[in-house]
Each structure stands twice: as C-alpha cells, then as structure tokens.
PDB file of C-alpha atoms in Angstrom:
ATOM      1  CA  MET T  23      98.650 -50.850 115.981  1.00 44.00           C
ATOM      2  CA  THR T  24     100.388 -47.911 114.600  1.00 48.00           C
ATOM      3  CA  SER T  25     101.374 -44.881 116.588  1.00 47.00           C
ATOM      4  CA  SER T  26     102.501 -41.595 115.297  1.00 47.00           C
ATOM      5  CA  ILE T  27     104.441 -39.051 117.230  1.00 48.00           C
ATOM      6  CA  ALA T  28     103.008 -35.672 116.686  1.00 51.00           C
ATOM      7  CA  THR T  29     105.674 -33.083 116.190  1.00 51.00           C
ATOM      8  CA  PRO T  30     104.711 -29.604 117.179  1.00 52.00           C
ATOM      9  CA  THR T  31     104.610 -27.180 114.316  1.00 54.00           C
ATOM     10  CA  HIS T  32     105.823 -23.678 114.955  1.00 54.00           C
ATOM     11  CA  SER T  33     104.011 -21.129 112.905  1.00 54.00           C
ATOM     12  CA  PRO T  34     106.095 -18.106 111.940  1.00 55.00           C
ATOM     13  CA  PRO T  35     105.545 -15.127 114.172  1.00 54.00           C
ATOM     14  CA  PRO T  36     103.270 -12.545 112.706  1.00 52.00           C
ATOM     15  CA  ALA T  37     105.039  -9.726 111.024  1.00 50.00           C
ATOM     16  CA  ARG T  38     105.377  -6.771 113.277  1.00 51.00           C
ATOM     17  CA  THR T  39     103.321  -3.931 112.114  1.00 47.00           C
ATOM     18  CA  ARG T  40     105.261  -0.751 111.858  1.00 50.00           C
ATOM     19  CA  SER T  41     103.904   2.036 113.894  1.00 46.00           C
ATOM     20  CA  HIS T  42     105.256   4.564 111.493  1.00 52.00           C
ATOM     21  CA  ARG T  43     105.948   4.757 107.798  1.00 62.00           C
ATOM     22  CA  SER T  44     109.486   4.731 106.447  1.00 68.00           C
ATOM     23  CA  ILE T  45     110.972   8.217 106.098  1.00 73.00           C
ATOM     24  CA  PRO T  46     111.357   9.227 102.428  1.00 81.00           C
ATOM     25  CA  ALA T  47     114.928   9.710 101.289  1.00 81.00           C
ATOM     26  CA  ARG T  48     114.236  13.241 100.144  1.00 83.00           C
ATOM     27  CA  LEU T  49     113.445  14.260 103.704  1.00 85.00           C
ATOM     28  CA  LEU T  50     116.802  12.924 104.873  1.00 85.00           C
ATOM     29  CA  VAL T  51     118.785  14.908 102.313  1.00 88.00           C
ATOM     30  CA  ALA T  52     116.570  17.998 102.519  1.00 87.00           C
ATOM     31  CA  PRO T  53     118.610  19.783 105.269  1.00 89.00           C
ATOM     32  CA  ALA T  54     121.867  19.423 103.318  1.00 90.00           C
ATOM     33  CA  VAL T  55     120.219  20.549 100.071  1.00 89.00           C
ATOM     34  CA  ILE T  56     118.584  23.540 101.747  1.00 91.00           C
ATOM     35  CA  LEU T  57     121.884  24.561 103.351  1.00 92.00           C
ATOM     36  CA  LEU T  58     123.694  24.223 100.006  1.00 89.00           C
ATOM     37  CA  VAL T  59     121.045  26.289  98.208  1.00 88.00           C
ATOM     38  CA  LEU T  60     121.233  29.011 100.852  1.00 90.00           C
ATOM     39  CA  TRP T  61     125.031  28.921 100.639  1.00 89.00           C
ATOM     40  CA  MET T  62     124.787  29.695  96.911  1.00 87.00           C
ATOM     41  CA  VAL T  63     121.663  31.830  96.661  1.00 89.00           C
ATOM     42  CA  VAL T  64     122.178  34.258  99.540  1.00 90.00           C
ATOM     43  CA  PRO T  65     125.568  35.662  98.368  1.00 88.00           C
ATOM     44  CA  LEU T  66     124.314  35.827  94.769  1.00 89.00           C
ATOM     45  CA  ALA T  67     121.137  37.637  95.841  1.00 91.00           C
ATOM     46  CA  MET T  68     123.175  40.128  97.877  1.00 91.00           C
ATOM     47  CA  ALA T  69     125.513  40.713  94.921  1.00 91.00           C
ATOM     48  CA  ILE T  70     122.518  41.388  92.651  1.00 92.00           C
ATOM     49  CA  TRP T  71     121.024  43.771  95.222  1.00 93.00           C
ATOM     50  CA  PHE T  72     124.234  45.769  95.702  1.00 92.00           C
ATOM     51  CA  ALA T  73     124.905  45.838  91.939  1.00 92.00           C
ATOM     52  CA  PHE T  74     121.912  48.167  91.552  1.00 94.00           C
ATOM     53  CA  GLN T  75     122.902  50.375  94.492  1.00 91.00           C
ATOM     54  CA  ARG T  76     125.347  53.235  94.802  1.00 91.00           C
ATOM     55  CA  TYR T  77     127.063  51.953  97.917  1.00 89.00           C
ATOM     56  CA  ASN T  78     130.510  53.071  99.017  1.00 88.00           C
ATOM     57  CA  LEU T  79     131.899  51.902 102.350  1.00 87.00           C
ATOM     58  CA  LEU T  80     133.399  55.333 103.005  1.00 87.00           C
ATOM     59  CA  ILE T  81     129.941  56.931 102.865  1.00 87.00           C
ATOM     60  CA  PRO T  82     127.591  54.098 103.838  1.00 83.00           C
ATOM     61  CA  ASP T  83     124.691  56.433 104.678  1.00 83.00           C
ATOM     62  CA  GLU T  84     124.448  57.798 101.140  1.00 83.00           C
ATOM     63  CA  ARG T  85     123.129  54.643  99.559  1.00 86.00           C
ATOM     64  CA  GLU T  86     120.578  54.825  96.756  1.00 89.00           C
ATOM     65  CA  PHE T  87     119.150  52.821  93.883  1.00 90.00           C
ATOM     66  CA  VAL T  88     120.910  53.659  90.605  1.00 90.00           C
ATOM     67  CA  GLY T  89     119.635  50.966  88.255  1.00 89.00           C
ATOM     68  CA  PHE T  90     122.165  49.898  85.647  1.00 92.00           C
ATOM     69  CA  ALA T  91     124.552  52.785  86.314  1.00 92.00           C
ATOM     70  CA  ASN T  92     127.118  50.506  87.959  1.00 92.00           C
ATOM     71  CA  PHE T  93     127.090  48.161  84.970  1.00 93.00           C
ATOM     72  CA  ALA T  94     127.458  51.072  82.542  1.00 92.00           C
ATOM     73  CA  TYR T  95     130.409  52.399  84.539  1.00 91.00           C
ATOM     74  CA  ILE T  96     132.123  49.005  84.828  1.00 92.00           C
ATOM     75  CA  LEU T  97     131.665  48.130  81.155  1.00 92.00           C
ATOM     76  CA  THR T  98     133.222  51.449  80.098  1.00 93.00           C
ATOM     77  CA  ASP T  99     136.168  51.032  82.481  1.00 92.00           C
ATOM     78  CA  PRO T 100     139.291  50.135  80.436  1.00 93.00           C
ATOM     79  CA  THR T 101     140.706  48.293  83.449  1.00 93.00           C
ATOM     80  CA  LEU T 102     137.906  45.728  83.213  1.00 93.00           C
ATOM     81  CA  TRP T 103     138.798  44.793  79.642  1.00 94.00           C
ATOM     82  CA  ILE T 104     142.502  44.690  80.479  1.00 95.00           C
ATOM     83  CA  SER T 105     141.759  42.328  83.369  1.00 94.00           C
ATOM     84  CA  ILE T 106     139.603  40.121  81.115  1.00 94.00           C
ATOM     85  CA  GLY T 107     142.430  39.943  78.575  1.00 94.00           C
ATOM     86  CA  ILE T 108     144.975  39.052  81.270  1.00 95.00           C
ATOM     87  CA  THR T 109     142.580  36.409  82.617  1.00 94.00           C
ATOM     88  CA  MET T 110     142.284  34.793  79.177  1.00 94.00           C
ATOM     89  CA  VAL T 111     146.062  34.816  78.672  1.00 95.00           C
ATOM     90  CA  LEU T 112     146.567  33.317  82.115  1.00 95.00           C
ATOM     91  CA  VAL T 113     143.952  30.584  81.634  1.00 94.00           C
ATOM     92  CA  ILE T 114     145.069  29.577  78.132  1.00 94.00           C
ATOM     93  CA  SER T 115     148.780  29.572  79.034  1.00 96.00           C
ATOM     94  CA  VAL T 116     148.392  27.475  82.167  1.00 95.00           C
ATOM     95  CA  LEU T 117     146.044  25.069  80.371  1.00 94.00           C
ATOM     96  CA  ALA T 118     148.576  24.602  77.568  1.00 95.00           C
ATOM     97  CA  ILE T 119     151.401  23.926  80.035  1.00 95.00           C
ATOM     98  CA  THR T 120     149.508  21.600  82.376  1.00 95.00           C
ATOM     99  CA  ILE T 121     147.810  19.554  79.645  1.00 94.00           C
ATOM    100  CA  GLY T 122     150.822  19.405  77.310  1.00 94.00           C
ATOM    101  CA  LEU T 123     153.441  18.656  79.941  1.00 94.00           C
ATOM    102  CA  GLY T 124     150.995  16.512  81.905  1.00 93.00           C
ATOM    103  CA  THR T 125     150.414  14.289  78.875  1.00 92.00           C
ATOM    104  CA  VAL T 126     154.151  13.818  78.337  1.00 92.00           C
ATOM    105  CA  LEU T 127     154.767  13.064  82.024  1.00 92.00           C
ATOM    106  CA  ALA T 128     151.831  10.655  82.129  1.00 91.00           C
ATOM    107  CA  VAL T 129     153.336   8.675  79.267  1.00 89.00           C
ATOM    108  CA  LEU T 130     156.745   8.640  80.969  1.00 90.00           C
ATOM    109  CA  PHE T 131     155.424   7.662  84.405  1.00 90.00           C
ATOM    110  CA  ASN T 132     153.457   4.840  82.818  1.00 87.00           C
ATOM    111  CA  GLN T 133     156.755   3.162  81.885  1.00 85.00           C
ATOM    112  CA  GLU T 134     158.618   0.767  84.157  1.00 85.00           C
ATOM    113  CA  PHE T 135     161.731   2.246  85.808  1.00 85.00           C
ATOM    114  CA  PRO T 136     163.406   1.979  89.227  1.00 88.00           C
ATOM    115  CA  GLY T 137     161.792   4.177  91.862  1.00 86.00           C
ATOM    116  CA  ARG T 138     158.649   4.815  89.841  1.00 84.00           C
ATOM    117  CA  GLY T 139     156.408   4.798  92.917  1.00 86.00           C
ATOM    118  CA  VAL T 140     158.492   7.420  94.723  1.00 90.00           C
ATOM    119  CA  ALA T 141     158.706   9.529  91.563  1.00 88.00           C
ATOM    120  CA  ARG T 142     154.931   9.471  91.192  1.00 88.00           C
ATOM    121  CA  VAL T 143     154.410  10.614  94.777  1.00 88.00           C
ATOM    122  CA  LEU T 144     156.909  13.460  94.374  1.00 89.00           C
ATOM    123  CA  ALA T 145     155.313  14.532  91.083  1.00 90.00           C
ATOM    124  CA  ILE T 146     151.821  14.684  92.570  1.00 89.00           C
ATOM    125  CA  SER T 147     152.778  16.314  95.898  1.00 89.00           C
ATOM    126  CA  PRO T 148     152.758  19.995  94.726  1.00 89.00           C
ATOM    127  CA  PHE T 149     148.986  19.777  94.244  1.00 88.00           C
ATOM    128  CA  PHE T 150     148.543  19.454  98.017  1.00 88.00           C
ATOM    129  CA  VAL T 151     150.411  22.696  98.758  1.00 90.00           C
ATOM    130  CA  MET T 152     148.100  25.605  99.564  1.00 92.00           C
ATOM    131  CA  PRO T 153     148.146  28.410  96.945  1.00 92.00           C
ATOM    132  CA  THR T 154     149.381  30.982  99.456  1.00 93.00           C
ATOM    133  CA  VAL T 155     152.225  28.743 100.632  1.00 93.00           C
ATOM    134  CA  SER T 156     153.111  27.901  97.037  1.00 93.00           C
ATOM    135  CA  ALA T 157     153.277  31.580  96.117  1.00 94.00           C
ATOM    136  CA  LEU T 158     155.474  32.370  99.133  1.00 94.00           C
ATOM    137  CA  ILE T 159     157.869  29.539  98.252  1.00 93.00           C
ATOM    138  CA  TRP T 160     158.277  30.770  94.694  1.00 94.00           C
ATOM    139  CA  LYS T 161     158.523  34.412  95.734  1.00 93.00           C
ATOM    140  CA  ASN T 162     161.066  34.097  98.531  1.00 92.00           C
ATOM    141  CA  MET T 163     162.981  30.897  97.802  1.00 92.00           C
ATOM    142  CA  LEU T 164     163.029  30.471  94.029  1.00 93.00           C
ATOM    143  CA  MET T 165     162.348  33.748  92.201  1.00 92.00           C
ATOM    144  CA  HIS T 166     163.775  36.250  94.674  1.00 91.00           C
ATOM    145  CA  PRO T 167     166.244  38.476  92.745  1.00 90.00           C
ATOM    146  CA  VAL T 168     168.858  38.390  95.548  1.00 88.00           C
ATOM    147  CA  ASN T 169     168.491  35.191  97.570  1.00 88.00           C
ATOM    148  CA  GLY T 170     166.429  33.047  95.235  1.00 90.00           C
ATOM    149  CA  LEU T 171     167.647  29.762  93.759  1.00 92.00           C
ATOM    150  CA  PHE T 172     167.141  30.978  90.188  1.00 91.00           C
ATOM    151  CA  ALA T 173     169.210  34.107  90.910  1.00 90.00           C
ATOM    152  CA  GLN T 174     172.041  31.975  92.278  1.00 91.00           C
ATOM    153  CA  ILE T 175     171.997  29.793  89.153  1.00 91.00           C
ATOM    154  CA  THR T 176     171.962  32.718  86.700  1.00 88.00           C
ATOM    155  CA  ARG T 177     174.735  34.485  88.607  1.00 88.00           C
ATOM    156  CA  GLY T 178     176.791  31.324  88.514  1.00 86.00           C
ATOM    157  CA  LEU T 179     176.364  31.245  84.740  1.00 86.00           C
ATOM    158  CA  GLY T 180     177.394  34.896  84.496  1.00 83.00           C
ATOM    159  CA  LEU T 181     173.942  36.043  83.295  1.00 83.00           C
ATOM    160  CA  GLY T 182     173.004  38.203  86.251  1.00 82.00           C
ATOM    161  CA  ALA T 183     169.879  37.975  88.392  1.00 83.00           C
ATOM    162  CA  ILE T 184     166.362  38.300  86.997  1.00 87.00           C
ATOM    163  CA  ASP T 185     163.682  40.148  88.943  1.00 90.00           C
ATOM    164  CA  TRP T 186     160.809  37.930  87.845  1.00 92.00           C
ATOM    165  CA  PHE T 187     157.987  39.875  89.489  1.00 92.00           C
ATOM    166  CA  ALA T 188     159.200  43.182  88.043  1.00 91.00           C
ATOM    167  CA  ASP T 189     160.437  42.163  84.579  1.00 91.00           C
ATOM    168  CA  PHE T 190     158.226  39.142  83.786  1.00 93.00           C
ATOM    169  CA  PRO T 191     155.334  39.315  86.281  1.00 94.00           C
ATOM    170  CA  LEU T 192     152.672  37.528  84.238  1.00 95.00           C
ATOM    171  CA  LEU T 193     155.100  34.776  83.242  1.00 95.00           C
ATOM    172  CA  ALA T 194     155.990  34.310  86.902  1.00 95.00           C
ATOM    173  CA  ILE T 195     152.305  33.901  87.841  1.00 95.00           C
ATOM    174  CA  ILE T 196     151.819  31.419  84.987  1.00 96.00           C
ATOM    175  CA  ILE T 197     154.786  29.342  86.181  1.00 95.00           C
ATOM    176  CA  ILE T 198     153.541  29.304  89.784  1.00 95.00           C
ATOM    177  CA  VAL T 199     149.983  28.284  88.885  1.00 95.00           C
ATOM    178  CA  ALA T 200     151.173  25.716  86.330  1.00 95.00           C
ATOM    179  CA  TRP T 201     153.521  24.142  88.904  1.00 95.00           C
ATOM    180  CA  GLN T 202     150.650  23.782  91.343  1.00 94.00           C
ATOM    181  CA  TRP T 203     148.117  22.344  88.863  1.00 94.00           C
ATOM    182  CA  LEU T 204     150.414  20.142  86.773  1.00 94.00           C
ATOM    183  CA  PRO T 205     150.075  17.240  89.278  1.00 93.00           C
ATOM    184  CA  PHE T 206     146.282  17.310  88.885  1.00 94.00           C
ATOM    185  CA  SER T 207     146.561  16.983  85.118  1.00 94.00           C
ATOM    186  CA  LEU T 208     149.229  14.294  85.492  1.00 93.00           C
ATOM    187  CA  LEU T 209     147.083  12.257  87.879  1.00 92.00           C
ATOM    188  CA  ILE T 210     143.987  12.296  85.661  1.00 93.00           C
ATOM    189  CA  LEU T 211     145.890  11.582  82.438  1.00 93.00           C
ATOM    190  CA  LEU T 212     148.016   8.851  84.020  1.00 91.00           C
ATOM    191  CA  THR T 213     144.848   7.129  85.234  1.00 90.00           C
ATOM    192  CA  ALA T 214     143.409   7.365  81.726  1.00 90.00           C
ATOM    193  CA  ILE T 215     146.556   5.875  80.159  1.00 89.00           C
ATOM    194  CA  GLN T 216     146.490   2.960  82.598  1.00 87.00           C
ATOM    195  CA  SER T 217     142.991   2.089  81.352  1.00 84.00           C
ATOM    196  CA  LEU T 218     144.301   1.711  77.790  1.00 81.00           C
ATOM    197  CA  ASP T 219     144.010  -1.826  76.422  1.00 77.00           C
ATOM    198  CA  THR T 220     147.495  -3.341  76.309  1.00 77.00           C
ATOM    199  CA  ASP T 221     146.465  -5.744  73.553  1.00 77.00           C
ATOM    200  CA  GLN T 222     145.834  -2.793  71.284  1.00 78.00           C
ATOM    201  CA  MET T 223     149.297  -1.436  72.007  1.00 78.00           C
ATOM    202  CA  GLU T 224     150.928  -4.809  71.392  1.00 80.00           C
ATOM    203  CA  ALA T 225     149.043  -5.212  68.105  1.00 82.00           C
ATOM    204  CA  ALA T 226     150.242  -1.795  66.958  1.00 79.00           C
ATOM    205  CA  ARG T 227     153.844  -2.686  67.874  1.00 81.00           C
ATOM    206  CA  MET T 228     153.617  -5.947  65.954  1.00 83.00           C
ATOM    207  CA  ASP T 229     152.423  -4.005  62.924  1.00 78.00           C
ATOM    208  CA  GLY T 230     155.620  -1.966  63.074  1.00 78.00           C
ATOM    209  CA  ALA T 231     154.324   1.236  64.685  1.00 78.00           C
ATOM    210  CA  SER T 232     157.014   3.467  66.166  1.00 80.00           C
ATOM    211  CA  ALA T 233     156.806   5.076  69.588  1.00 78.00           C
ATOM    212  CA  MET T 234     155.700   8.404  68.054  1.00 84.00           C
ATOM    213  CA  GLN T 235     153.028   6.672  65.974  1.00 82.00           C
ATOM    214  CA  LEU T 236     151.767   4.826  69.039  1.00 83.00           C
ATOM    215  CA  PHE T 237     151.468   8.108  70.904  1.00 82.00           C
ATOM    216  CA  ARG T 238     149.783   9.939  68.040  1.00 82.00           C
ATOM    217  CA  PHE T 239     147.329   7.324  66.802  1.00 82.00           C
ATOM    218  CA  VAL T 240     146.665   5.209  69.914  1.00 83.00           C
ATOM    219  CA  VAL T 241     147.466   7.034  73.163  1.00 84.00           C
ATOM    220  CA  LEU T 242     146.392  10.557  72.231  1.00 86.00           C
ATOM    221  CA  PRO T 243     142.932   9.590  70.873  1.00 84.00           C
ATOM    222  CA  HIS T 244     142.386   7.534  74.034  1.00 84.00           C
ATOM    223  CA  LEU T 245     143.167  10.626  76.171  1.00 87.00           C
ATOM    224  CA  ASN T 246     140.690  12.948  74.419  1.00 87.00           C
ATOM    225  CA  ARG T 247     137.984  12.518  77.039  1.00 86.00           C
ATOM    226  CA  ALA T 248     140.378  12.872  79.964  1.00 89.00           C
ATOM    227  CA  ILE T 249     141.933  15.996  78.433  1.00 90.00           C
ATOM    228  CA  ALA T 250     138.480  17.544  77.966  1.00 88.00           C
ATOM    229  CA  VAL T 251     137.591  16.867  81.613  1.00 88.00           C
ATOM    230  CA  VAL T 252     140.907  18.306  82.835  1.00 91.00           C
ATOM    231  CA  ALA T 253     140.422  21.418  80.692  1.00 90.00           C
ATOM    232  CA  MET T 254     136.908  21.968  82.044  1.00 88.00           C
ATOM    233  CA  ILE T 255     137.827  21.575  85.721  1.00 90.00           C
ATOM    234  CA  GLU T 256     141.021  23.627  85.509  1.00 92.00           C
ATOM    235  CA  THR T 257     139.384  26.455  83.560  1.00 91.00           C
ATOM    236  CA  ILE T 258     136.732  26.893  86.245  1.00 88.00           C
ATOM    237  CA  PHE T 259     139.440  27.270  88.893  1.00 91.00           C
ATOM    238  CA  PHE T 260     141.790  29.388  86.758  1.00 92.00           C
ATOM    239  CA  LEU T 261     139.094  32.025  86.221  1.00 90.00           C
ATOM    240  CA  THR T 262     139.245  32.773  89.965  1.00 89.00           C
ATOM    241  CA  ILE T 263     143.013  32.830  90.572  1.00 93.00           C
ATOM    242  CA  PHE T 264     143.662  35.292  93.376  1.00 93.00           C
ATOM    243  CA  ALA T 265     146.025  34.110  96.140  1.00 93.00           C
ATOM    244  CA  GLU T 266     149.067  33.768  93.882  1.00 93.00           C
ATOM    245  CA  ILE T 267     148.618  37.311  92.555  1.00 95.00           C
ATOM    246  CA  PHE T 268     147.846  38.829  95.950  1.00 94.00           C
ATOM    247  CA  VAL T 269     150.932  37.316  97.606  1.00 94.00           C
ATOM    248  CA  THR T 270     153.453  37.977  94.831  1.00 94.00           C
ATOM    249  CA  THR T 271     152.693  40.958  92.592  1.00 93.00           C
ATOM    250  CA  GLY T 272     149.592  42.633  94.042  1.00 91.00           C
ATOM    251  CA  GLY T 273     148.219  42.941  90.527  1.00 91.00           C
ATOM    252  CA  GLY T 274     151.226  44.910  89.285  1.00 88.00           C
ATOM    253  CA  PRO T 275     153.428  46.323  88.118  1.00 90.00           C
ATOM    254  CA  GLY T 276     150.607  48.613  87.093  1.00 89.00           C
ATOM    255  CA  LEU T 277     147.916  46.266  85.763  1.00 92.00           C
ATOM    256  CA  ALA T 278     150.309  43.635  84.378  1.00 93.00           C
ATOM    257  CA  THR T 279     148.884  40.816  86.529  1.00 94.00           C
ATOM    258  CA  THR T 280     145.425  42.157  87.378  1.00 94.00           C
ATOM    259  CA  ASN T 281     142.991  39.448  86.362  1.00 93.00           C
ATOM    260  CA  LEU T 282     139.222  39.644  86.706  1.00 93.00           C
ATOM    261  CA  ALA T 283     139.124  38.262  90.245  1.00 93.00           C
ATOM    262  CA  TYR T 284     141.776  40.718  91.430  1.00 95.00           C
ATOM    263  CA  TYR T 285     139.998  43.582  89.651  1.00 95.00           C
ATOM    264  CA  ILE T 286     136.849  42.868  91.672  1.00 94.00           C
ATOM    265  CA  TYR T 287     138.963  42.781  94.843  1.00 94.00           C
ATOM    266  CA  LEU T 288     140.426  46.190  94.009  1.00 93.00           C
ATOM    267  CA  LYS T 289     136.969  47.645  93.503  1.00 92.00           C
ATOM    268  CA  ALA T 290     135.522  46.203  96.687  1.00 90.00           C
ATOM    269  CA  LEU T 291     138.268  46.403  99.299  1.00 89.00           C
ATOM    270  CA  LEU T 292     140.649  49.083  98.043  1.00 89.00           C
ATOM    271  CA  GLU T 293     138.260  51.531  96.366  1.00 89.00           C
ATOM    272  CA  PHE T 294     135.409  50.563  98.763  1.00 91.00           C
ATOM    273  CA  ASP T 295     132.962  50.588  95.834  1.00 91.00           C
ATOM    274  CA  VAL T 296     130.641  47.733  96.785  1.00 91.00           C
ATOM    275  CA  GLY T 297     128.138  48.552  94.031  1.00 92.00           C
ATOM    276  CA  GLY T 298     130.738  48.568  91.267  1.00 92.00           C
ATOM    277  CA  ALA T 299     132.420  45.435  92.612  1.00 92.00           C
ATOM    278  CA  SER T 300     129.074  43.620  92.732  1.00 93.00           C
ATOM    279  CA  ALA T 301     128.371  44.605  89.134  1.00 93.00           C
ATOM    280  CA  GLY T 302     131.815  43.360  88.134  1.00 92.00           C
ATOM    281  CA  GLY T 303     131.185  40.138  90.031  1.00 92.00           C
ATOM    282  CA  LEU T 304     127.951  39.526  88.131  1.00 93.00           C
ATOM    283  CA  ILE T 305     129.756  40.153  84.837  1.00 91.00           C
ATOM    284  CA  ALA T 306     132.364  37.605  85.919  1.00 91.00           C
ATOM    285  CA  VAL T 307     129.603  35.109  86.766  1.00 89.00           C
ATOM    286  CA  VAL T 308     128.064  35.548  83.307  1.00 90.00           C
ATOM    287  CA  LEU T 309     131.435  35.066  81.584  1.00 89.00           C
ATOM    288  CA  ALA T 310     132.235  32.019  83.724  1.00 87.00           C
ATOM    289  CA  ASN T 311     128.876  30.439  82.887  1.00 87.00           C
ATOM    290  CA  ILE T 312     129.419  31.031  79.164  1.00 88.00           C
ATOM    291  CA  VAL T 313     132.809  29.321  79.366  1.00 85.00           C
ATOM    292  CA  ALA T 314     131.377  26.502  81.504  1.00 82.00           C
ATOM    293  CA  ILE T 315     128.529  25.826  79.048  1.00 86.00           C
ATOM    294  CA  PHE T 316     130.967  25.697  76.149  1.00 83.00           C
ATOM    295  CA  LEU T 317     133.286  23.319  78.009  1.00 80.00           C
ATOM    296  CA  MET T 318     130.444  21.078  79.210  1.00 81.00           C
ATOM    297  CA  ARG T 319     129.176  20.702  75.646  1.00 82.00           C
ATOM    298  CA  SER T 320     132.695  19.865  74.511  1.00 76.00           C
ATOM    299  CA  VAL T 321     133.002  17.214  77.227  1.00 73.00           C
ATOM    300  CA  ALA T 322     129.568  15.819  76.343  1.00 76.00           C
ATOM    301  CA  ARG T 323     130.579  15.452  72.700  1.00 74.00           C
ATOM    302  CA  ASN T 324     133.725  13.569  73.724  1.00 66.00           C
ATOM    303  CA  LEU T 325     131.729  11.276  75.986  1.00 65.00           C
ATOM    304  CA  ASP T 326     129.197  10.498  73.259  1.00 63.00           C
ATOM    305  CA  SER T 327     131.883   9.704  70.665  1.00 62.00           C
TER     306      SER T 327
END
C-alpha cells in the first residue's frame, strides 16, 4: 500500500490591478519646462515690445509706437559700432590667452612633479571667484597706481608706477577676464590630455619624436575637440562681460572699454532710453546667435572628424 503526502501548492497571488495609469514622464517635467520657457520668453517678448516704443523713463507718460525708429537710431550711432569693435577685441584677446596659455599649462600639469595636486587646486581656484570680487582685487590690490602690488614692483625696479585703468584700460580688462577664465580652459584641456592613449605617446617616443614633435603631432590634434568646446562656451560668456568693466573703468576713459553689454546698460540706466536699449539688446541677441551658430557648426565638424 502506497501513501503519498500531498503538499499544498501555493498559487501566486493575483497581480494587483492598478487603480490608475502610470503618469507620463512629460507631465512630470512639464512644470520645469514651462517655467524655463517663461523665464526666457517673457523678457525677450518685453524687449521686442519696448524696442518698437519711444519710451524714456524720465517721461514715462509720453510713450508711443515708433516702428523701426529705435533700430535706425541705434544702427547710426557711432558708439554702437565702437562698442562692437571693443567687444570683438576683448573676446578674441581673452580667447587667445586662455586657450594658448591653458594648453601649455595643461601639458605641464599633466607631468609628474612634487606637489602637483596642490598646484592644480591653486591653478583652478580663480574660476570660483565672483567677477565683482575679482575685479575689486585687481583694481585695489594689484593694479592700483599707488598701493598696488604691480606699482610697488615697478617702483622697486625704478620704472615708476603705471595707472593701468587710465593708460591701458582695455588691456587691464583683458588681463582680469583672462585670469578668471584661464582655470576653466585649463580644467577642460587637462581632462582631454589625460584621456590621451599613453601607448601612442610611447610609440612616438620610441620612433625618436622630440617633445615639440609630440606636442605638435600627437597632443595638439587630440585637443582639437576640447579647444573648440572651450572656445564656444567662453565666447558666449565673453560677449556679455559687464561686472569687470562696471567695477573698474566704468566703460572709460571715454569709450575705451565700452563693450556691447555696457553700451546697452548706458542706454537703459544712464540715459533712461528703454526703447533704444531694447533695440540694442535685440541687435546683441542677433549677433550672439550668429556667433553661436558658427561656433556650434565648428564644434560639430570637430566631433564628426
């Protein structure tokens, strides 16, 4: 006689039916997207509206629609073209300094030497200083013609003090902005160098390549993409440099350091011409988009190669 012990079988519990459907991801991100769109669209729409109005803050009641009169006035203003020229000089000069010196420093900091970690931290730290604070440091502690460090050094050498913001104002602004943005270029380029294949470098050394040949034919081609990205990001920020000029030179002497951003500030808050400043702002937006499209295409070509 055989007996079998029946073991109870537990059937899996029925799947719980959801009382509601899963929320689509687009609904979760919709509030942030809507807020971001409003953050961008509302100021731009107001700038477009005021650009077609004759609106002066000194006589706010006498506001009227003037069409393209503000644009015609701004485009025939010689100060606008001077400010555009100064902006181009400022952008190109700072780009040349930050990318050129940043590449050299990236190569040097990629080498082994005592205290390299501390040196890297000190080299990158100026990027975390606020533009206003950076400008005040350079104005009052370094470039001051009486108490500044540079004045003390030149006096000690018997050369006399240099009033940087009176004699070389644009050069002083270039130095300040380059000092602040050089760490950004260094950080990006150093990261790019560290991704370089060491086997390729060793093979080039075994073939008898010198240090200059390694830099020219191996390191520099490898940095092309990183340099293009640095140039694109920095150019976008350099087109709107304001704090350094406002704190140090105030756009002067005369118009020597009046870039496009400071020109719009003069129109809006010193001449109280909201219509003209809005027209100038739209012209600046158009120029910035032209530069951005050109740079993005350049970066895309480097990424595809």
